[in-house]
mmCIF file of C-alpha atoms in Angstrom:
data_model
loop_
_atom_site.group_PDB
_atom_site.id
_atom_site.type_symbol
_atom_site.label_atom_id
_atom_site.label_comp_id
_atom_site.label_asym_id
_atom_site.label_seq_id
_atom_site.Cartn_x
_atom_site.Cartn_y
_atom_site.Cartn_z
ATOM 1 C CA ILE A 1 -9.403 48.896 -24.673
ATOM 2 C CA ASP A 2 -10.972 48.371 -21.017
ATOM 3 C CA LYS A 3 -13.130 50.952 -21.267
ATOM 4 C CA GLN A 4 -14.241 49.900 -24.799
ATOM 5 C CA ILE A 5 -15.207 46.886 -23.791
ATOM 6 C CA LEU A 6 -17.130 47.610 -20.610
ATOM 7 C CA SER A 7 -18.796 49.879 -22.524
ATOM 8 C CA LYS A 8 -20.320 46.912 -24.242
ATOM 9 C CA GLY A 9 -21.603 45.154 -21.210
ATOM 10 C CA ILE A 10 -18.615 42.751 -21.333
ATOM 11 C CA THR A 11 -17.359 41.080 -18.756
ATOM 12 C CA VAL A 12 -13.015 40.557 -18.645
ATOM 13 C CA ASN A 13 -11.744 37.606 -16.439
ATOM 14 C CA TYR A 14 -7.681 37.971 -16.412
ATOM 15 C CA SER A 15 -5.687 34.909 -15.652
ATOM 16 C CA ILE A 16 -2.034 34.031 -15.408
ATOM 17 C CA THR A 17 0.146 31.243 -15.516
ATOM 18 C CA THR A 18 3.267 31.020 -13.598
ATOM 19 C CA ASN A 19 6.105 29.133 -12.385
ATOM 20 C CA GLY A 20 6.151 30.940 -9.036
ATOM 21 C CA SER A 21 9.902 31.595 -9.380
ATOM 22 C CA ILE A 22 9.405 35.595 -9.321
ATOM 23 C CA MET A 23 6.996 36.773 -6.476
ATOM 24 C CA ASN A 24 7.118 40.052 -4.340
ATOM 25 C CA LYS A 25 4.594 42.717 -2.615
ATOM 26 C CA GLU A 26 4.436 44.551 -5.764
ATOM 27 C CA ILE A 27 3.334 41.984 -7.961
ATOM 28 C CA LEU A 28 0.919 40.631 -4.987
ATOM 29 C CA ARG A 29 -0.946 43.853 -4.929
ATOM 30 C CA PHE A 30 -1.488 44.139 -8.720
ATOM 31 C CA PHE A 31 -2.695 40.356 -8.570
ATOM 32 C CA ILE A 32 -5.015 41.610 -6.155
ATOM 33 C CA ASP A 33 -6.351 44.717 -7.400
ATOM 34 C CA LYS A 34 -7.121 42.515 -10.863
ATOM 35 C CA LYS A 35 -8.132 39.771 -9.144
ATOM 36 C CA ALA A 36 -6.459 37.785 -11.585
ATOM 37 C CA HIS A 37 -6.658 33.755 -11.702
ATOM 38 C CA ILE A 38 -3.562 32.181 -11.070
ATOM 39 C CA LYS A 39 -1.924 29.115 -12.350
ATOM 40 C CA LEU A 40 1.008 28.061 -10.366
ATOM 41 C CA SER A 41 2.974 25.443 -12.254
ATOM 42 C CA ILE A 42 3.949 22.965 -9.393
ATOM 43 C CA ASP A 43 4.957 19.182 -10.077
ATOM 44 C CA GLY A 44 4.524 17.745 -6.677
ATOM 45 C CA ASP A 45 7.075 17.350 -3.942
ATOM 46 C CA LYS A 46 11.125 18.822 -4.370
ATOM 47 C CA MET A 47 12.337 15.925 -6.380
ATOM 48 C CA ILE A 48 9.677 15.071 -8.359
ATOM 49 C CA HIS A 49 9.016 19.231 -9.433
ATOM 50 C CA ASP A 50 13.100 20.195 -9.681
ATOM 51 C CA ARG A 51 13.160 16.986 -12.378
ATOM 52 C CA ASN A 52 11.759 19.073 -14.865
ATOM 53 C CA ARG A 53 11.384 22.676 -13.427
ATOM 54 C CA LYS A 54 15.022 24.048 -13.758
ATOM 55 C CA LEU A 55 16.618 27.611 -13.720
ATOM 56 C CA LEU A 56 19.192 28.818 -15.661
ATOM 57 C CA SER A 57 21.613 27.528 -13.758
ATOM 58 C CA GLY A 58 20.266 24.275 -13.488
ATOM 59 C CA LYS A 59 19.285 24.280 -10.055
ATOM 60 C CA GLY A 60 15.469 23.132 -9.521
ATOM 61 C CA SER A 61 12.808 25.903 -8.524
ATOM 62 C CA PHE A 62 10.874 24.323 -6.031
ATOM 63 C CA GLU A 63 12.417 26.197 -3.325
ATOM 64 C CA LEU A 64 12.026 29.359 -4.339
ATOM 65 C CA ILE A 65 8.123 28.181 -5.003
ATOM 66 C CA GLU A 66 7.851 27.059 -1.179
ATOM 67 C CA ARG A 67 9.678 30.698 -0.342
ATOM 68 C CA ASN A 68 7.061 32.631 -2.489
ATOM 69 C CA LEU A 69 3.894 30.261 -1.089
ATOM 70 C CA ILE A 70 3.003 33.235 1.861
ATOM 71 C CA PHE A 71 2.240 35.507 -1.140
ATOM 72 C CA TYR A 72 -0.118 33.198 -2.582
ATOM 73 C CA LYS A 73 -1.721 31.997 0.639
ATOM 74 C CA LEU A 74 -2.199 35.985 1.380
ATOM 75 C CA TYR A 75 -4.005 36.624 -2.115
ATOM 76 C CA GLU A 76 -6.238 33.461 -1.609
ATOM 77 C CA LYS A 77 -6.768 35.516 1.804
ATOM 78 C CA TYR A 78 -7.612 38.625 0.322
ATOM 79 C CA THR A 79 -9.700 37.889 -2.538
ATOM 80 C CA SER A 80 -11.350 34.451 -1.648
ATOM 81 C CA ILE A 81 -9.644 32.984 -5.110
ATOM 82 C CA ASN A 82 -8.079 29.886 -4.964
ATOM 83 C CA ILE A 83 -4.672 29.334 -6.550
ATOM 84 C CA GLN A 84 -5.110 26.841 -9.121
ATOM 85 C CA ALA A 85 -1.832 24.188 -8.744
ATOM 86 C CA ALA A 86 -0.752 22.903 -12.325
ATOM 87 C CA HIS A 87 1.308 19.973 -12.798
ATOM 88 C CA VAL A 88 2.390 18.541 -15.962
ATOM 89 C CA ILE A 89 2.686 14.782 -16.600
ATOM 90 C CA THR A 90 5.676 13.233 -18.111
ATOM 91 C CA HIS A 91 7.622 10.417 -18.608
ATOM 92 C CA ASN A 92 9.735 10.653 -15.584
ATOM 93 C CA ASN A 93 6.978 11.528 -13.049
ATOM 94 C CA TYR A 94 3.851 9.867 -14.714
ATOM 95 C CA ARG A 95 4.070 6.715 -12.182
ATOM 96 C CA GLU A 96 4.057 9.459 -9.437
ATOM 97 C CA ILE A 97 0.857 11.432 -10.037
ATOM 98 C CA PHE A 98 -1.391 10.099 -7.486
ATOM 99 C CA TYR A 99 1.340 10.854 -4.712
ATOM 100 C CA SER A 100 1.642 14.108 -6.232
ATOM 101 C CA VAL A 101 -1.944 15.505 -5.948
ATOM 102 C CA ARG A 102 -2.156 13.668 -2.325
ATOM 103 C CA TYR A 103 1.200 16.184 -1.401
ATOM 104 C CA LEU A 104 -0.302 19.309 -3.326
ATOM 105 C CA VAL A 105 -3.678 19.490 -1.280
ATOM 106 C CA ASP A 106 -2.398 17.776 2.414
ATOM 107 C CA LYS A 107 1.225 19.115 2.360
ATOM 108 C CA LEU A 108 0.613 22.422 0.484
ATOM 109 C CA GLY A 109 -2.930 23.176 0.909
ATOM 110 C CA PHE A 110 -3.809 23.606 -2.583
ATOM 111 C CA ASN A 111 -7.557 23.148 -3.327
ATOM 112 C CA ILE A 112 -8.002 23.339 -6.739
ATOM 113 C CA ILE A 113 -5.238 20.706 -8.746
ATOM 114 C CA ASP A 114 -4.927 20.053 -12.701
ATOM 115 C CA SER A 115 -3.249 17.193 -14.064
ATOM 116 C CA SER A 116 -2.571 17.453 -17.303
ATOM 117 C CA LEU A 117 -0.896 15.073 -19.905
ATOM 118 C CA ASP A 118 2.590 16.506 -21.673
ATOM 119 C CA ASN A 119 0.763 16.342 -25.189
ATOM 120 C CA THR A 120 4.514 16.676 -26.792
ATOM 121 C CA GLU A 121 5.334 13.403 -26.020
ATOM 122 C CA LYS A 122 4.424 9.946 -27.523
ATOM 123 C CA TRP A 123 2.658 7.716 -24.712
ATOM 124 C CA ARG A 124 2.576 3.992 -25.033
ATOM 125 C CA GLN A 125 -0.435 2.162 -24.166
ATOM 126 C CA ASP A 126 1.612 0.313 -21.259
ATOM 127 C CA GLU A 127 2.035 3.876 -19.729
ATOM 128 C CA LEU A 128 -1.309 4.582 -20.467
ATOM 129 C CA ASP A 129 -2.462 1.708 -18.241
ATOM 130 C CA ILE A 130 -0.309 2.759 -15.464
ATOM 131 C CA LEU A 131 -1.621 6.400 -15.830
ATOM 132 C CA ALA A 132 -5.083 5.444 -15.828
ATOM 133 C CA ASP A 133 -4.573 3.001 -12.648
ATOM 134 C CA GLU A 134 -2.931 6.505 -10.929
ATOM 135 C CA TRP A 135 -6.183 8.154 -12.023
ATOM 136 C CA GLU A 136 -8.109 5.907 -10.142
ATOM 137 C CA LYS A 137 -6.472 6.558 -7.147
ATOM 138 C CA ILE A 138 -6.664 9.786 -7.406
ATOM 139 C CA ILE A 139 -10.389 9.367 -7.677
ATOM 140 C CA CYS A 140 -10.997 7.429 -4.741
ATOM 141 C CA TYR A 141 -8.831 10.027 -2.867
ATOM 142 C CA TYR A 142 -10.866 12.769 -3.953
ATOM 143 C CA LEU A 143 -13.939 10.652 -2.843
ATOM 144 C CA LEU A 144 -12.394 10.131 0.682
ATOM 145 C CA LYS A 145 -11.265 13.556 0.887
ATOM 146 C CA TYR A 146 -15.153 14.746 -0.074
ATOM 147 C CA LYS A 147 -16.439 12.073 3.171
ATOM 148 C CA GLN A 148 -14.053 13.518 5.145
ATOM 149 C CA LYS A 149 -15.819 17.112 4.510
ATOM 150 C CA LYS A 150 -12.128 18.648 3.154
ATOM 151 C CA PRO A 151 -13.030 18.466 -0.298
ATOM 152 C CA PHE A 152 -10.893 19.557 -2.821
ATOM 153 C CA LEU A 153 -11.285 19.943 -6.948
ATOM 154 C CA TRP A 154 -9.606 18.272 -9.657
ATOM 155 C CA GLY A 155 -9.693 19.180 -12.805
ATOM 156 C CA ALA A 156 -10.006 15.815 -14.615
ATOM 157 C CA ILE A 157 -13.443 15.019 -13.088
ATOM 158 C CA LEU A 158 -14.655 18.007 -14.576
ATOM 159 C CA ASP A 159 -13.722 17.053 -17.977
ATOM 160 C CA MET A 160 -15.142 13.455 -17.223
ATOM 161 C CA MET A 161 -18.171 14.737 -16.211
ATOM 162 C CA LYS A 162 -18.629 15.920 -19.841
ATOM 163 C CA TYR A 163 -19.196 11.995 -20.517
ATOM 164 C CA GLU A 164 -22.992 12.673 -19.448
ATOM 165 C CA LYS A 165 -25.268 12.839 -22.155
ATOM 166 C CA SER A 166 -26.984 16.076 -21.058
ATOM 167 C CA HIS A 167 -23.352 17.447 -20.433
ATOM 168 C CA LYS A 168 -22.183 16.627 -24.257
ATOM 169 C CA VAL A 169 -18.823 18.511 -25.072
ATOM 170 C CA SER A 170 -19.412 21.497 -27.220
ATOM 171 C CA TYR A 171 -17.181 24.076 -28.932
ATOM 172 C CA CYS A 172 -15.083 25.927 -26.102
ATOM 173 C CA GLY A 173 -14.977 29.564 -27.801
ATOM 174 C CA VAL A 174 -11.167 28.920 -28.425
ATOM 175 C CA GLY A 175 -10.379 32.834 -30.243
ATOM 176 C CA LEU A 176 -13.472 33.945 -29.191
ATOM 177 C CA VAL A 177 -14.427 34.248 -25.320
ATOM 178 C CA ARG A 178 -10.596 33.043 -24.593
ATOM 179 C CA THR A 179 -7.323 34.101 -25.371
ATOM 180 C CA TYR A 180 -3.586 33.092 -24.478
ATOM 181 C CA VAL A 181 -0.880 35.543 -24.647
ATOM 182 C CA ARG A 182 2.473 33.625 -24.378
ATOM 183 C CA TYR A 183 5.595 35.415 -23.197
ATOM 184 C CA ASP A 184 6.852 36.537 -26.548
ATOM 185 C CA GLY A 185 3.850 38.511 -27.014
ATOM 186 C CA GLY A 186 1.954 35.920 -29.432
ATOM 187 C CA ILE A 187 -1.892 35.785 -28.888
ATOM 188 C CA TYR A 188 -2.807 32.001 -29.038
ATOM 189 C CA GLY A 189 -6.526 30.762 -28.895
ATOM 190 C CA CYS A 190 -5.515 28.093 -26.213
ATOM 191 C CA ALA A 191 -2.536 27.116 -24.262
ATOM 192 C CA ALA A 192 -3.102 23.225 -25.878
ATOM 193 C CA ASN A 193 -1.606 24.767 -29.267
ATOM 194 C CA LEU A 194 1.681 26.902 -29.373
ATOM 195 C CA SER A 195 2.051 26.518 -32.788
ATOM 196 C CA GLU A 196 1.383 28.469 -35.778
ATOM 197 C CA SER A 197 -1.465 26.854 -36.173
ATOM 198 C CA GLY A 198 -2.910 28.314 -33.001
ATOM 199 C CA LEU A 199 -1.378 32.021 -33.247
ATOM 200 C CA ILE A 200 -4.330 34.527 -33.770
ATOM 201 C CA GLY A 201 -2.557 37.603 -33.453
ATOM 202 C CA ASN A 202 0.359 39.532 -30.696
ATOM 203 C CA VAL A 203 0.256 42.310 -28.228
ATOM 204 C CA TRP A 204 1.630 44.659 -30.922
ATOM 205 C CA SER A 205 -0.637 44.303 -34.016
ATOM 206 C CA GLY A 206 -3.680 43.011 -32.579
ATOM 207 C CA PHE A 207 -6.002 40.122 -33.610
ATOM 208 C CA THR A 208 -5.687 38.362 -36.781
ATOM 209 C CA THR A 209 -9.707 38.454 -37.281
ATOM 210 C CA LYS A 210 -9.338 35.901 -40.921
ATOM 211 C CA LYS A 211 -7.819 33.223 -38.294
ATOM 212 C CA ILE A 212 -10.529 33.883 -35.689
ATOM 213 C CA GLU A 213 -13.255 33.486 -38.233
ATOM 214 C CA MET A 214 -11.524 30.350 -39.492
ATOM 215 C CA LEU A 215 -12.192 28.974 -36.350
ATOM 216 C CA ARG A 216 -15.310 30.321 -35.325
ATOM 217 C CA ASN A 217 -16.472 28.766 -38.975
ATOM 218 C CA ILE A 218 -15.074 25.263 -38.448
ATOM 219 C CA GLN A 219 -17.137 22.430 -39.351
ATOM 220 C CA ARG A 220 -15.980 19.392 -37.425
ATOM 221 C CA GLY A 221 -18.633 16.739 -37.797
ATOM 222 C CA LYS A 222 -17.373 12.998 -37.090
ATOM 223 C CA GLY A 223 -14.148 13.356 -39.392
ATOM 224 C CA LEU A 224 -11.712 10.732 -39.014
ATOM 225 C CA CYS A 225 -13.418 9.391 -35.547
ATOM 226 C CA ARG A 226 -16.970 8.771 -37.604
ATOM 227 C CA GLU A 227 -16.242 4.861 -37.144
ATOM 228 C CA CYS A 228 -15.596 4.975 -33.374
ATOM 229 C CA ASP A 229 -18.883 4.514 -31.569
ATOM 230 C CA PHE A 230 -17.409 6.761 -28.441
ATOM 231 C CA GLY A 231 -17.140 9.766 -30.903
ATOM 232 C CA GLU A 232 -20.192 11.477 -29.904
ATOM 233 C CA ILE A 233 -19.082 11.913 -26.384
ATOM 234 C CA CYS A 234 -15.041 12.427 -26.909
ATOM 235 C CA ASN A 235 -13.328 15.018 -25.423
ATOM 236 C CA SER A 236 -10.180 14.729 -27.413
ATOM 237 C CA LYS A 237 -12.175 14.672 -30.600
ATOM 238 C CA GLU A 238 -13.650 17.787 -29.463
ATOM 239 C CA CYS A 239 -10.507 19.867 -28.761
ATOM 240 C CA ILE A 240 -9.554 21.666 -32.350
ATOM 241 C CA MET A 241 -6.472 23.205 -30.719
ATOM 242 C CA ASN A 242 -4.925 19.795 -29.871
ATOM 243 C CA ASN A 243 -5.880 18.473 -33.020
ATOM 244 C CA LEU A 244 -4.702 21.242 -35.133
ATOM 245 C CA GLU A 245 -1.077 20.984 -33.316
ATOM 246 C CA TYR A 246 -0.941 17.397 -33.917
ATOM 247 C CA SER A 247 -2.218 16.786 -37.684
ATOM 248 C CA GLY A 248 -2.860 19.992 -38.655
ATOM 249 C CA ARG A 249 -6.373 18.932 -38.701
ATOM 250 C CA THR A 250 -9.566 19.522 -36.573
ATOM 251 C CA ASP A 251 -10.626 15.824 -37.155
ATOM 252 C CA LYS A 252 -7.554 13.891 -36.651
ATOM 253 C CA VAL A 253 -7.079 13.145 -33.034
ATOM 254 C CA LYS A 254 -3.794 12.052 -31.465
ATOM 255 C CA PRO A 255 -3.632 8.062 -31.045
ATOM 256 C CA ASP A 256 -2.712 7.881 -27.186
ATOM 257 C CA ALA A 257 -5.169 10.872 -27.077
ATOM 258 C CA CYS A 258 -7.360 8.467 -28.341
ATOM 259 C CA TYR A 259 -6.441 5.563 -25.743
ATOM 260 C CA PHE A 260 -6.618 7.424 -22.755
ATOM 261 C CA GLU A 261 -9.593 8.934 -23.507
ATOM 262 C CA LYS A 262 -11.710 5.609 -23.550
ATOM 263 C CA LYS A 263 -9.740 4.728 -20.229
ATOM 264 C CA LYS A 264 -11.141 7.695 -18.431
ATOM 265 C CA TYR A 265 -14.639 7.243 -19.492
ATOM 266 C CA ASN A 266 -14.329 3.603 -17.851
ATOM 267 C CA LEU A 267 -13.463 5.520 -14.320
ATOM 268 C CA TRP A 268 -15.854 7.710 -15.296
ATOM 269 C CA GLU A 269 -18.963 4.697 -15.674
ATOM 270 C CA LYS A 270 -17.242 3.288 -12.508
ATOM 271 C CA TYR A 271 -17.281 5.979 -10.040
ATOM 272 C CA LYS A 272 -20.083 8.519 -11.624
ATOM 273 C CA ASN A 273 -22.757 7.989 -9.266
ATOM 274 C CA ASP A 274 -20.277 9.136 -6.527
ATOM 275 C CA LEU A 275 -18.757 11.631 -8.596
ATOM 276 C CA LYS A 276 -22.037 13.609 -9.810
ATOM 277 C CA ILE A 277 -23.011 13.875 -6.072
ATOM 278 C CA THR A 278 -20.063 15.885 -5.556
ATOM 279 C CA LEU A 279 -20.367 18.120 -8.773
ATOM 280 C CA GLY A 280 -24.032 18.238 -8.343
ATOM 281 C CA ASN A 281 -23.728 21.941 -8.753
ATOM 282 C CA PHE A 282 -21.705 21.702 -11.843
ATOM 283 C CA LEU A 283 -23.938 19.262 -13.268
ATOM 284 C CA GLU A 284 -26.999 22.010 -12.504
ATOM 285 C CA ASN A 285 -25.071 24.608 -14.226
#
C-alpha cells in the first residue's frame, strides 16, 4: 500500500496517541524510523493525572509515564520532532488547567501542549466561566514565556487564530486527508467522533467509500446557527464530527460548546495583537 501511495506522489504522515505506559528500545526505534508524530496523554502532575488515567490494577499510570520519559526525550533528540503533550479537561481537573500546562512545560519540558475539553460530559455555564479564566491565565503565561525567549506552542491558540477574518474556518478534510485508527481496528474520520456516525471503515476490509463521499459532499451552511451573528467564524459550527457525535446532524452544535466558543473569542479579541506576533509564521502560512 505504501508503494502505491508513494507512486502517486502522496506524502503520508504517521501519528500515534499513546498513554505512555508501554515503551522500550524496540518501540523507540520503530517511532524514530517512521518519524511518527507522537501525542502523549498526560493530564498534569501525579495527583491530577492519576485521577483519571488508571491501570487495570486501579493504580495511576503517572509513574510509568515518568519512567518512560527518557525514551520520548531520545525520540525528540534523534528526530527533531517535538512530542505533543495532550491532557483532557474533565469535571475533576478543570480548575487546575493553568497549573497543569505550567507543570508540563516547566517541570517536564514539553514544547507542545494540547488542551481538549471532554465533549462526552455536559458542562454548566458557571464551570465554563471558570475554565475561561484558566484559559486566560494560560494565554498570559504563554506570552510571558515568549518574552522570556522560552516559547512553547499551545494548541488552543492555533484554534483561536482561526477567528481572524482572513483565516476563516474551513473543512478540515476529515476522511479525505486524515484518518484515525482506533485500538479495535476501526477507522474513523477524526478522534473527535468515535461513534457509528464517524466510522469510515476498518483495517481488515478497508474504507467505506460511500461514507467518505457523504462526508465530502456535506453541505454545511449555517443550519441551526443561522440566527447567530457569530456563526461566520465559529469553530464549533464547522466541526462536523463533533456535531454528528452530539446530534446526528452536521449543523447542530452542542450548547456548551457554543457557549465556550464565544468565551474563547472574547479572549482572542483581548489578546490578539500580542498573540499574532508570536504566531506570525502561522498567520503567513
